Short mmCIF file of C-alpha atoms in Angstrom, two decimals:
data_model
loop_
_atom_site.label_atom_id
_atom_site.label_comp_id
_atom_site.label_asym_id
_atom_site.label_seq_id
_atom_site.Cartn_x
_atom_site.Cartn_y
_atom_site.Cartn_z
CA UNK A 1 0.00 0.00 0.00
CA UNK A 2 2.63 2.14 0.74
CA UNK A 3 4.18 1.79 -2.18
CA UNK A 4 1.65 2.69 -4.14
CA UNK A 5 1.07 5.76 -2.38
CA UNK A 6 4.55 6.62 -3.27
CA UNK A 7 4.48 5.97 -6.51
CA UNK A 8 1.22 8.02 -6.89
CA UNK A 9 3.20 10.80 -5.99
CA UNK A 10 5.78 10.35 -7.93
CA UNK A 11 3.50 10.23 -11.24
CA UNK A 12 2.05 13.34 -9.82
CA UNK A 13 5.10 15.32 -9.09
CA UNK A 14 6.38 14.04 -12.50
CA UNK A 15 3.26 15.43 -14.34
CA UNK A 16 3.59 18.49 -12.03
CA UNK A 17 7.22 19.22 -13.36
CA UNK A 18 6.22 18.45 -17.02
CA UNK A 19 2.97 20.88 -17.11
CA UNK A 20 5.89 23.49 -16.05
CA UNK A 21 7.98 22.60 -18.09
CA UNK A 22 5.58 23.06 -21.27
CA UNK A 23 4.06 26.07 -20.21
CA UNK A 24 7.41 27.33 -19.60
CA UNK A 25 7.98 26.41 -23.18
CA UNK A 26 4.83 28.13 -24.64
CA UNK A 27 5.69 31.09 -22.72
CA UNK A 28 8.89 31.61 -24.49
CA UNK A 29 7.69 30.30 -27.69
CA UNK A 30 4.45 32.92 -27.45
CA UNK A 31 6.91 35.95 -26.44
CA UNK A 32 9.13 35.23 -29.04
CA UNK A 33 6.45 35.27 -31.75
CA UNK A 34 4.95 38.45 -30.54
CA UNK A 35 7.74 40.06 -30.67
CA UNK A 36 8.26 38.82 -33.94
CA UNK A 37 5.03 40.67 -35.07
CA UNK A 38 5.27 43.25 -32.43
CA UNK A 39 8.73 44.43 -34.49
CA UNK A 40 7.76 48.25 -35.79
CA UNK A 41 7.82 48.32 -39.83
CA UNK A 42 9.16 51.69 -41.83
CA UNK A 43 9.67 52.44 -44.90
CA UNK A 44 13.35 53.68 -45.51
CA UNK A 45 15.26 55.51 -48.06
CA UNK A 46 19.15 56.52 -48.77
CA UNK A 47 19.81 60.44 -48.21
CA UNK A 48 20.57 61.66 -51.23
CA UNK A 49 22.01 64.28 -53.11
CA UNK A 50 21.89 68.07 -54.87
CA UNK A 51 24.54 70.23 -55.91
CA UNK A 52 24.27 73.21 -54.56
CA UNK A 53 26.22 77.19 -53.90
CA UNK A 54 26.03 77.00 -50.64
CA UNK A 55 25.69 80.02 -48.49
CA UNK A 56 26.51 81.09 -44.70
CA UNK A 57 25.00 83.63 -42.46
CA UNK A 58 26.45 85.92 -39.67
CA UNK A 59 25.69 88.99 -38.06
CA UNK A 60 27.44 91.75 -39.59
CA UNK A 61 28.11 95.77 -38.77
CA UNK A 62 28.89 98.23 -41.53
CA UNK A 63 32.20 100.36 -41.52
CA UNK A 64 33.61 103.57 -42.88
CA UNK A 65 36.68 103.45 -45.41
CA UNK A 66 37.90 105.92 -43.58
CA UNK A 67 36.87 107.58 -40.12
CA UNK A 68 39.27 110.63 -39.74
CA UNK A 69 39.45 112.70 -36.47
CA UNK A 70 39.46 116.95 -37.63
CA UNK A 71 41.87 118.51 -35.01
CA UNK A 72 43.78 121.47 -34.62
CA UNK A 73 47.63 121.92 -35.96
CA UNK A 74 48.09 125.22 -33.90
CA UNK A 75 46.70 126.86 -30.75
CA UNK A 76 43.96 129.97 -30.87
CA UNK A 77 40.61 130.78 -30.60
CA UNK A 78 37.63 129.08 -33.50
CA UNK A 79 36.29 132.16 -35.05
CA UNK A 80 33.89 130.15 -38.09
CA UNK A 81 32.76 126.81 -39.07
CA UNK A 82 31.47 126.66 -42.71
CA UNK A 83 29.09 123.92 -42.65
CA UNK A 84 26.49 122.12 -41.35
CA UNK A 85 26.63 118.65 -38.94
CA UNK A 86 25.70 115.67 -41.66
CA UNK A 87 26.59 117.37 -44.75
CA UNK A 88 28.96 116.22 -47.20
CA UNK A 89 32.38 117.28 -47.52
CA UNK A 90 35.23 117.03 -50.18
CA UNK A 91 38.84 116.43 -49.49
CA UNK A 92 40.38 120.06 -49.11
CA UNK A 93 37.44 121.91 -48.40
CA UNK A 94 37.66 124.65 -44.99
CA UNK A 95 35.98 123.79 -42.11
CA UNK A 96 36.68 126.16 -39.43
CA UNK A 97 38.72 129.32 -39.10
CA UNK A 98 41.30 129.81 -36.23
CA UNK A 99 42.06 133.20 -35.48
CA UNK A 100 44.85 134.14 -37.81
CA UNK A 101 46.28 137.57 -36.75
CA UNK A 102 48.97 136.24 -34.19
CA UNK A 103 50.08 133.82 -37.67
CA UNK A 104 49.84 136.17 -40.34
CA UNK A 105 52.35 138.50 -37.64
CA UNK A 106 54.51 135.82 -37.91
CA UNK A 107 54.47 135.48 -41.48
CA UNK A 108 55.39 139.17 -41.96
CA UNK A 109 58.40 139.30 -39.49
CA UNK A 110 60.05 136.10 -41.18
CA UNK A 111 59.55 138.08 -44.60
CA UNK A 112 60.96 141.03 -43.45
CA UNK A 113 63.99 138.82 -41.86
CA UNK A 114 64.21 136.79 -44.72
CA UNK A 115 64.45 140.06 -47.18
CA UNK A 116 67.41 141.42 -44.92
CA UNK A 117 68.91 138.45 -45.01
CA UNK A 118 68.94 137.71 -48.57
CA UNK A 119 70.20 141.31 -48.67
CA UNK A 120 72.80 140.35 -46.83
CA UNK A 121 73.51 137.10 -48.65
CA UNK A 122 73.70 139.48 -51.94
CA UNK A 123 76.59 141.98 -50.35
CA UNK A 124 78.61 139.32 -49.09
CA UNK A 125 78.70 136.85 -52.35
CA UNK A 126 79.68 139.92 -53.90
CA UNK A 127 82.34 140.88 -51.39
CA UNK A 128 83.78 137.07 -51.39
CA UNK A 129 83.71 137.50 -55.67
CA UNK A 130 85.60 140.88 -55.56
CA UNK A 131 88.06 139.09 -52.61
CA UNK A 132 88.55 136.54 -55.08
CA UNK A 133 89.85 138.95 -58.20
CA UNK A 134 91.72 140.61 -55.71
CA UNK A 135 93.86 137.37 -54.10
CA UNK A 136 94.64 136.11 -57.62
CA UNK A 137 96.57 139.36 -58.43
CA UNK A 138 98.08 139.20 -54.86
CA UNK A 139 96.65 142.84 -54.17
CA UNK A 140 95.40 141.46 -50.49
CA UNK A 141 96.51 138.28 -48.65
CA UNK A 142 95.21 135.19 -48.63
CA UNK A 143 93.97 135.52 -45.15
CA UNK A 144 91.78 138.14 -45.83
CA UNK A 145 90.13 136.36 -49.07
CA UNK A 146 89.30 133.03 -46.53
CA UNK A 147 87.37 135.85 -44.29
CA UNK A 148 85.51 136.73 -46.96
CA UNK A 149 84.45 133.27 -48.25
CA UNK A 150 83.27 132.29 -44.42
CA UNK A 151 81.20 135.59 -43.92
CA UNK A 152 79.46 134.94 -47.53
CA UNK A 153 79.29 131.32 -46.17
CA UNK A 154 77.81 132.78 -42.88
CA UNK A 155 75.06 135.09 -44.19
CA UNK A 156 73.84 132.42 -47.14
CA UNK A 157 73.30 129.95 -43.89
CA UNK A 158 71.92 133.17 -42.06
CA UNK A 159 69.55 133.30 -45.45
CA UNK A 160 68.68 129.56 -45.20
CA UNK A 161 67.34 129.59 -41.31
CA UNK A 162 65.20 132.58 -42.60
CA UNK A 163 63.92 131.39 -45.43
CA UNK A 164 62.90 128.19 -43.16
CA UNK A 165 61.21 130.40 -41.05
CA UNK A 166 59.59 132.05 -43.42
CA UNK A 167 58.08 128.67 -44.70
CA UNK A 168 57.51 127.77 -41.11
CA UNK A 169 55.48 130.68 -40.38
CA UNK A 170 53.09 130.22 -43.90
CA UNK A 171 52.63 126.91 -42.93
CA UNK A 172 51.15 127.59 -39.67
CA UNK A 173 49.10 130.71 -41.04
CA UNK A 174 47.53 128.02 -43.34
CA UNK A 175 46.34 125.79 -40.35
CA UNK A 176 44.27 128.71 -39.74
CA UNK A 177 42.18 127.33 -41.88
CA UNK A 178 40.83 123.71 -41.32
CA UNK A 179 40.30 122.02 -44.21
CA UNK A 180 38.76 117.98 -44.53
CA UNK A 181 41.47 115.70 -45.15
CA UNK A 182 39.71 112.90 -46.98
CA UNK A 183 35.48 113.33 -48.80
CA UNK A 184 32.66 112.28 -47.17
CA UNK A 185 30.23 112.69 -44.64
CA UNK A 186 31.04 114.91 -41.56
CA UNK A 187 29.67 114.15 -38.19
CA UNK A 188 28.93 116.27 -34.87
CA UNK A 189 31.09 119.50 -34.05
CA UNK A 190 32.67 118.81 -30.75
CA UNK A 191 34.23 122.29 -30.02
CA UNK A 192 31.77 125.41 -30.86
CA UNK A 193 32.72 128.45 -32.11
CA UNK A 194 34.32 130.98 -29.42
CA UNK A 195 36.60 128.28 -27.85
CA UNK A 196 40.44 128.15 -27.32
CA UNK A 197 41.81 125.08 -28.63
CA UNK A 198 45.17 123.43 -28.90
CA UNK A 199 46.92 121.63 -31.15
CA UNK A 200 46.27 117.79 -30.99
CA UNK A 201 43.92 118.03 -28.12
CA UNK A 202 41.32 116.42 -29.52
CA UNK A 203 38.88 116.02 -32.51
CA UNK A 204 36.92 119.31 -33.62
CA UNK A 205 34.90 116.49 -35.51
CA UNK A 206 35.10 113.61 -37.50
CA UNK A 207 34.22 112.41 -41.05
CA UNK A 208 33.13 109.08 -42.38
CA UNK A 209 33.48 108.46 -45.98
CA UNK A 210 30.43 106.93 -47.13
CA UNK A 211 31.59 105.29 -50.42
CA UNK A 212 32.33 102.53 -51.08
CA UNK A 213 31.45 101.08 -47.47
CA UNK A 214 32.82 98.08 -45.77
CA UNK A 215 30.96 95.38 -44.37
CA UNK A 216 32.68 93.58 -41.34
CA UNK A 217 31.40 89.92 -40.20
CA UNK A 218 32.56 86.98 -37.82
CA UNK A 219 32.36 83.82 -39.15
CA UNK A 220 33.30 80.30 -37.68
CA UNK A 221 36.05 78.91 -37.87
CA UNK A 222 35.08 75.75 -39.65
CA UNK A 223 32.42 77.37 -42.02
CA UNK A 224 35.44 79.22 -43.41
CA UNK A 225 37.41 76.18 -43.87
CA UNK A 226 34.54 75.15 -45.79
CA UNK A 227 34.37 77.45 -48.03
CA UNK A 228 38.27 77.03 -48.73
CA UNK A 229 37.64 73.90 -49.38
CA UNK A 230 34.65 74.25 -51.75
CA UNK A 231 36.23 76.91 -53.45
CA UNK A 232 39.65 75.50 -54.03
CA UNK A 233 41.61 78.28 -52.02
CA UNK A 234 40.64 80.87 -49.54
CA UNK A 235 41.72 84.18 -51.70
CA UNK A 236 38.23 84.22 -53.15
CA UNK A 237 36.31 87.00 -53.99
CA UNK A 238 32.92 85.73 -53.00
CA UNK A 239 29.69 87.70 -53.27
CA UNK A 240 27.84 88.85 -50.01
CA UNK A 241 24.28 89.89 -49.72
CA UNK A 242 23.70 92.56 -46.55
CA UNK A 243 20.49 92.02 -44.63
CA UNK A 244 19.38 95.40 -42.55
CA UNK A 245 18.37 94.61 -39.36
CA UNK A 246 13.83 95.63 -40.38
CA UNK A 247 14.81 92.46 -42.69
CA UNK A 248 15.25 94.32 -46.35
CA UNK A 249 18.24 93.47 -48.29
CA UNK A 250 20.09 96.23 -49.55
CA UNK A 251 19.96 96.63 -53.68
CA UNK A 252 22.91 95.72 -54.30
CA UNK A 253 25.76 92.88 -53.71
CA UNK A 254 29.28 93.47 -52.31
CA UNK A 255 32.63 91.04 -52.49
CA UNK A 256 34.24 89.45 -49.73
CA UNK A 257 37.59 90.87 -50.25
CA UNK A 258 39.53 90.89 -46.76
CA UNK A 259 40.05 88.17 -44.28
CA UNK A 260 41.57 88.63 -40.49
CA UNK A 261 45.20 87.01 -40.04
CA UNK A 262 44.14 84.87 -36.66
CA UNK A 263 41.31 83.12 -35.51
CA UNK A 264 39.64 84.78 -32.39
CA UNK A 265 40.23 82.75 -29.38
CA UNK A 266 37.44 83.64 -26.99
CA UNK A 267 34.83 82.78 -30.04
CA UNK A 268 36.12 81.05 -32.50
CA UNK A 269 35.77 83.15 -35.72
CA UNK A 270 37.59 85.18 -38.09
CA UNK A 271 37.01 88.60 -39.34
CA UNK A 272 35.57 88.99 -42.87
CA UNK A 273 35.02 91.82 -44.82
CA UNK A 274 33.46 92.83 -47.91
CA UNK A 275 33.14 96.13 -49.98
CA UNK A 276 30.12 97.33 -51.34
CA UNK A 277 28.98 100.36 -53.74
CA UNK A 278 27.30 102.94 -51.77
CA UNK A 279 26.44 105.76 -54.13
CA UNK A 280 22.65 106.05 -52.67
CA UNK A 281 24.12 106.80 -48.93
CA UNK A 282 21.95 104.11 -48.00
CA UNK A 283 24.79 102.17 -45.60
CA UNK A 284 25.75 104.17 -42.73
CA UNK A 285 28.77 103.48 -40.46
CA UNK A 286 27.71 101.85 -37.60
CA UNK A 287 24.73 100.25 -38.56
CA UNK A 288 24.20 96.72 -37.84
CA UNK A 289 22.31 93.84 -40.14
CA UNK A 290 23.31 90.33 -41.33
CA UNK A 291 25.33 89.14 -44.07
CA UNK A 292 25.04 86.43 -46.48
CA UNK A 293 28.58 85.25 -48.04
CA UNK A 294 28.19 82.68 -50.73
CA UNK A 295 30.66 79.83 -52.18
CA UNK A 296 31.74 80.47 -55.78
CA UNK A 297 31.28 76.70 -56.41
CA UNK A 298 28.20 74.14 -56.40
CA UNK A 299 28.69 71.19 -53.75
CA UNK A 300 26.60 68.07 -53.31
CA UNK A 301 24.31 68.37 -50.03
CA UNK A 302 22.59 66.18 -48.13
CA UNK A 303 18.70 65.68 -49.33
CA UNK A 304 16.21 63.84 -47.70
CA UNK A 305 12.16 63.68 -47.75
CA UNK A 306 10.87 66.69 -45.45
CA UNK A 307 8.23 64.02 -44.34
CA UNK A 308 11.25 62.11 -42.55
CA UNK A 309 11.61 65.35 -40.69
CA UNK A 310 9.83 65.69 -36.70
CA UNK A 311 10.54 67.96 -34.35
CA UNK A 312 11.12 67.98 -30.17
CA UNK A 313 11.84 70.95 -28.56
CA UNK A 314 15.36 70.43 -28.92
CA UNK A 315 15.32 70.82 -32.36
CA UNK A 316 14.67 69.11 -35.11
CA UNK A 317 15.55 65.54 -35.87
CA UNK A 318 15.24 62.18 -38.11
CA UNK A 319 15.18 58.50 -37.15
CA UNK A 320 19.37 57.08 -38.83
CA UNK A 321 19.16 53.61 -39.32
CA UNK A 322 22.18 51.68 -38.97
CA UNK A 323 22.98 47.74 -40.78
CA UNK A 324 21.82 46.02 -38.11
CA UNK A 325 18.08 47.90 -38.39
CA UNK A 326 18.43 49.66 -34.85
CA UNK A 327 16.89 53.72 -35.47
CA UNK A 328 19.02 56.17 -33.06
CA UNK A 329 17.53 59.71 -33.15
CA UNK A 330 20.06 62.36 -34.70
CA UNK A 331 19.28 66.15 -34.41
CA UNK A 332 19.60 67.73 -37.90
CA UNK A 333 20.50 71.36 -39.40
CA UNK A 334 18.33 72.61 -42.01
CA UNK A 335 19.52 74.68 -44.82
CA UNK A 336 16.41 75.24 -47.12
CA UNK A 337 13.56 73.61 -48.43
CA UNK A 338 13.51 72.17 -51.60
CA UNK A 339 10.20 71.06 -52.86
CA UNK A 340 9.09 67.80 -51.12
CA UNK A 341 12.24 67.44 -49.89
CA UNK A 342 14.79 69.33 -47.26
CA UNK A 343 18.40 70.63 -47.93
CA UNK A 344 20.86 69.28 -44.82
CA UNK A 345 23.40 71.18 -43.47
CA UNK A 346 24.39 69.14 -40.41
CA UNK A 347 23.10 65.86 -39.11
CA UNK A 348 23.22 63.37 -41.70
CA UNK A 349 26.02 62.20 -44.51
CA UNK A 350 24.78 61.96 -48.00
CA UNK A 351 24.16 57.36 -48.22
CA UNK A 352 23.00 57.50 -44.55
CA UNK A 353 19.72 55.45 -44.15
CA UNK A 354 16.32 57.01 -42.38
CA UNK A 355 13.21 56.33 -41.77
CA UNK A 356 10.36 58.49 -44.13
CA UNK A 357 7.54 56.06 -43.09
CA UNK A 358 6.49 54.21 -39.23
CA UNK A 359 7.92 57.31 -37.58
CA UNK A 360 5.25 56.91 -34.76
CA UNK A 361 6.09 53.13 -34.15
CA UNK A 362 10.01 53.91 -34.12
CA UNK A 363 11.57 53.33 -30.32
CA UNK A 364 15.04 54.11 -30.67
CA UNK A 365 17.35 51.44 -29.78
CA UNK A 366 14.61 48.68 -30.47
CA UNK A 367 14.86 46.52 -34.31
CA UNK A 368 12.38 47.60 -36.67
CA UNK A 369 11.58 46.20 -39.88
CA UNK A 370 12.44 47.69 -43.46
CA UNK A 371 9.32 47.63 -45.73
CA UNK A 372 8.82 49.41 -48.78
CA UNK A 373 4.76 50.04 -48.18
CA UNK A 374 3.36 49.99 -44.83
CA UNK A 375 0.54 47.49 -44.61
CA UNK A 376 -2.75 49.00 -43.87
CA UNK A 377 -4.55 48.00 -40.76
CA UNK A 378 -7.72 45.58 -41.49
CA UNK A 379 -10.69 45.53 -39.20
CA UNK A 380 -10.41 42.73 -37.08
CA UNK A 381 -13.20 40.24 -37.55
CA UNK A 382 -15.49 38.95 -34.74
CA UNK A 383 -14.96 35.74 -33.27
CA UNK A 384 -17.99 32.58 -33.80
CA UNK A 385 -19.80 33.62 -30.67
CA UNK A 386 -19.89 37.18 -31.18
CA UNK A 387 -21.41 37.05 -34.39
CA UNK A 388 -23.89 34.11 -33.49
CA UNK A 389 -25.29 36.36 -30.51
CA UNK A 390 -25.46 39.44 -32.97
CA UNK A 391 -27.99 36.88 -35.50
CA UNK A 392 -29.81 36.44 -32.90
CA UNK A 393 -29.97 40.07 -31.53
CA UNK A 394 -30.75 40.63 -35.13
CA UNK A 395 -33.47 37.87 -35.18
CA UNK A 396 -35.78 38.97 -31.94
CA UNK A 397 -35.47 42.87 -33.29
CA UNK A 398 -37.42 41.95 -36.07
#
């Protein structure tokens, strides 16, 4: 009896052990398959391709030719100004009047010194010529011809210092006078008329030529060596496009003509500039916009299906497949629309795979599966129950 009891037990353990065994079985079996058709399905495509002239934008501040200080070359008191603050000035033209009496004083002492001096200079190259006829036919000694010579020598230097002075003092009655060193437009009068000013100590005002104008930008580092590199070189004249700050592009293009000698080290650009016409005074120094430098060759950019594109509040983004079928979500640049399709700057490589289809099923990390058409969803049907109670339903309602 006992044995039998044991052996009951046994069988019952034993079927125990195999009913956990097969379920355990059918567990993994059933998880398997359902992830199996549980595996997301896109659709995929290569990124492709366009040749492009591609373009690059920074902030940008226009700049004078020239910006030259007006200051006094001599000391006295501004009697006149002769124009207006903002008007336009050419290279030459007076500007202010500094009291020339104490100068033009000057002026006529040195003459009258340099008159009695040449005077002088006369008389004693005569007297040295006269010394000379006189020492060749031994009628005086030769001492007294050598004093001759060094007083004639003596009154021409006498004659040269004047003459110098003479010059000096003109040139300082002319800075009486003020006049623009360079065209263009003139800015704010610092020093009124009435004052006492000094030489050099400080700007009466300033003027800013106003054409051509300059255009100064930064620009990266590594957007510059891309345009070396898509232009063959980096002494390029490339055209720029300024942007005013409302948004309107000025009428006319300029060329990049200048580039800095260093790389900024606090942010990682270099200096740009371009020269544009400026005939219509419509740039004015100081003003800030944008500017638009372009390549002067076509490169192939990256082009995928604007469809393929979502957005997070990161940034925009696309699903990158790799070989093995795992998505991994890479933010993306955008350069321009093109159509159906989206011009790359950053983000993806031209042959890169993405997803353009499935984007909602996509978990990155997780397999999906490649497709070329999604399937669409079918309505799933009732099972035999169901639709026998609905007959009947059907049956009493009527």
């Amino acid at each position: 009896m006992r044995k039998k009891i044991i052996l009951i037990i046994s069988i019952i353990f034993g079927l125990i052990f195999v009913r956990f065994g097969i379920t355990k079985y059918n567990t993994h079996t059933q998880k398997k398959n359902m992830q199996k058709v549980a595996m997301p399905e896109v659709v995929a495509e290569k990124v492709g391709s366009k040749s492009i002239i591609k373009s690059f934008e920074s902030p940008a501040r226009v700049v004078a030719k020239y910006q030259v200080n007006v200051e006094a070359r001599i000391d006295g008191y501004l009697q006149k100004s002769y124009f207006k603050e903002g008007d336009f000035v050419k290279a030459g033209q007076v500007l202010f009047e500094i009291e020339p009496q104490e100068y033009q004083y000057a002026v006529q002492q040195a003459q009258a010194n340099l008159k009695s001096a040449r005077a002088k200079q006369v008389y004693y190259d005569k007297q040295s010529a006269r010394a000379k006829q006189l020492v060749d036919q031994d009628y005086i000694a030769k001492a007294d011809y050598d004093n001759a010579v060094a007083q004639r020598d003596s009154y021409r230097a006498d004659y040269q210092r004047s003459l110098s002075a003479f010059n000096d003092a003109r040139r300082n009655l002319s800075y009486t006078h003020v006049k623009a060193p360079v065209s263009g437009r003139i800015g704010m009068i610092t020093v009124t008329v009435g004052n006492y000013v000094r030489m050099n100590a400080g700007s009466l005002t300033t003027i800013y030529s106003v054409n051509p104008m300059y255009v100064t930008f930064p620009m990266e580092a590594n957007d510059f060596n891309e345009l070396i590199r898509i232009d063959g070189g980096a002494r390029v004249n490339r055209r720029v496009e300024y942007i005013f700050s409302n948004g309107e592009k000025y009428e006319l293009d300029g060329v990049q003509d200048f580039f800095d000698n260093k790389v900024d080290e606090a942010s990682g650009t270099i200096t740009l500039r371009a020269t544009f016409n400026n005939d219509k005074y419509k740039l004015m120094a100081g003003d800030y916009g944008r500017a638009i430098i372009y390549a002067t060759k076509t490169d192939p950019c990256p082009l995928i299906p604007t469809k393929a594109i979502q957005e997070n509040q990161e940034g925009k983004y696309v699903y990158k497949i790799d070989e093995k079928h795992i998505p991994t979500l890479v933010y993306i640049k955008v350069l321009e629309q093109d159509g159906d399709n989206t011009l790359i700057k950053e983000g993806v490589e031209i042959g890169d795979t993405i997803a353009v289809g499935g984007l909602q099923q996509i978990i990155p990390g997780v397999e999906v599966k490649i497709v070329d058409t999604l399937a669409q969803p079918t309505e799933k049907k009732p099972n035999f129950f169901i639709r026998v109670f609905r007959k009947i339903k059907r049956m009493i309602k009527r």
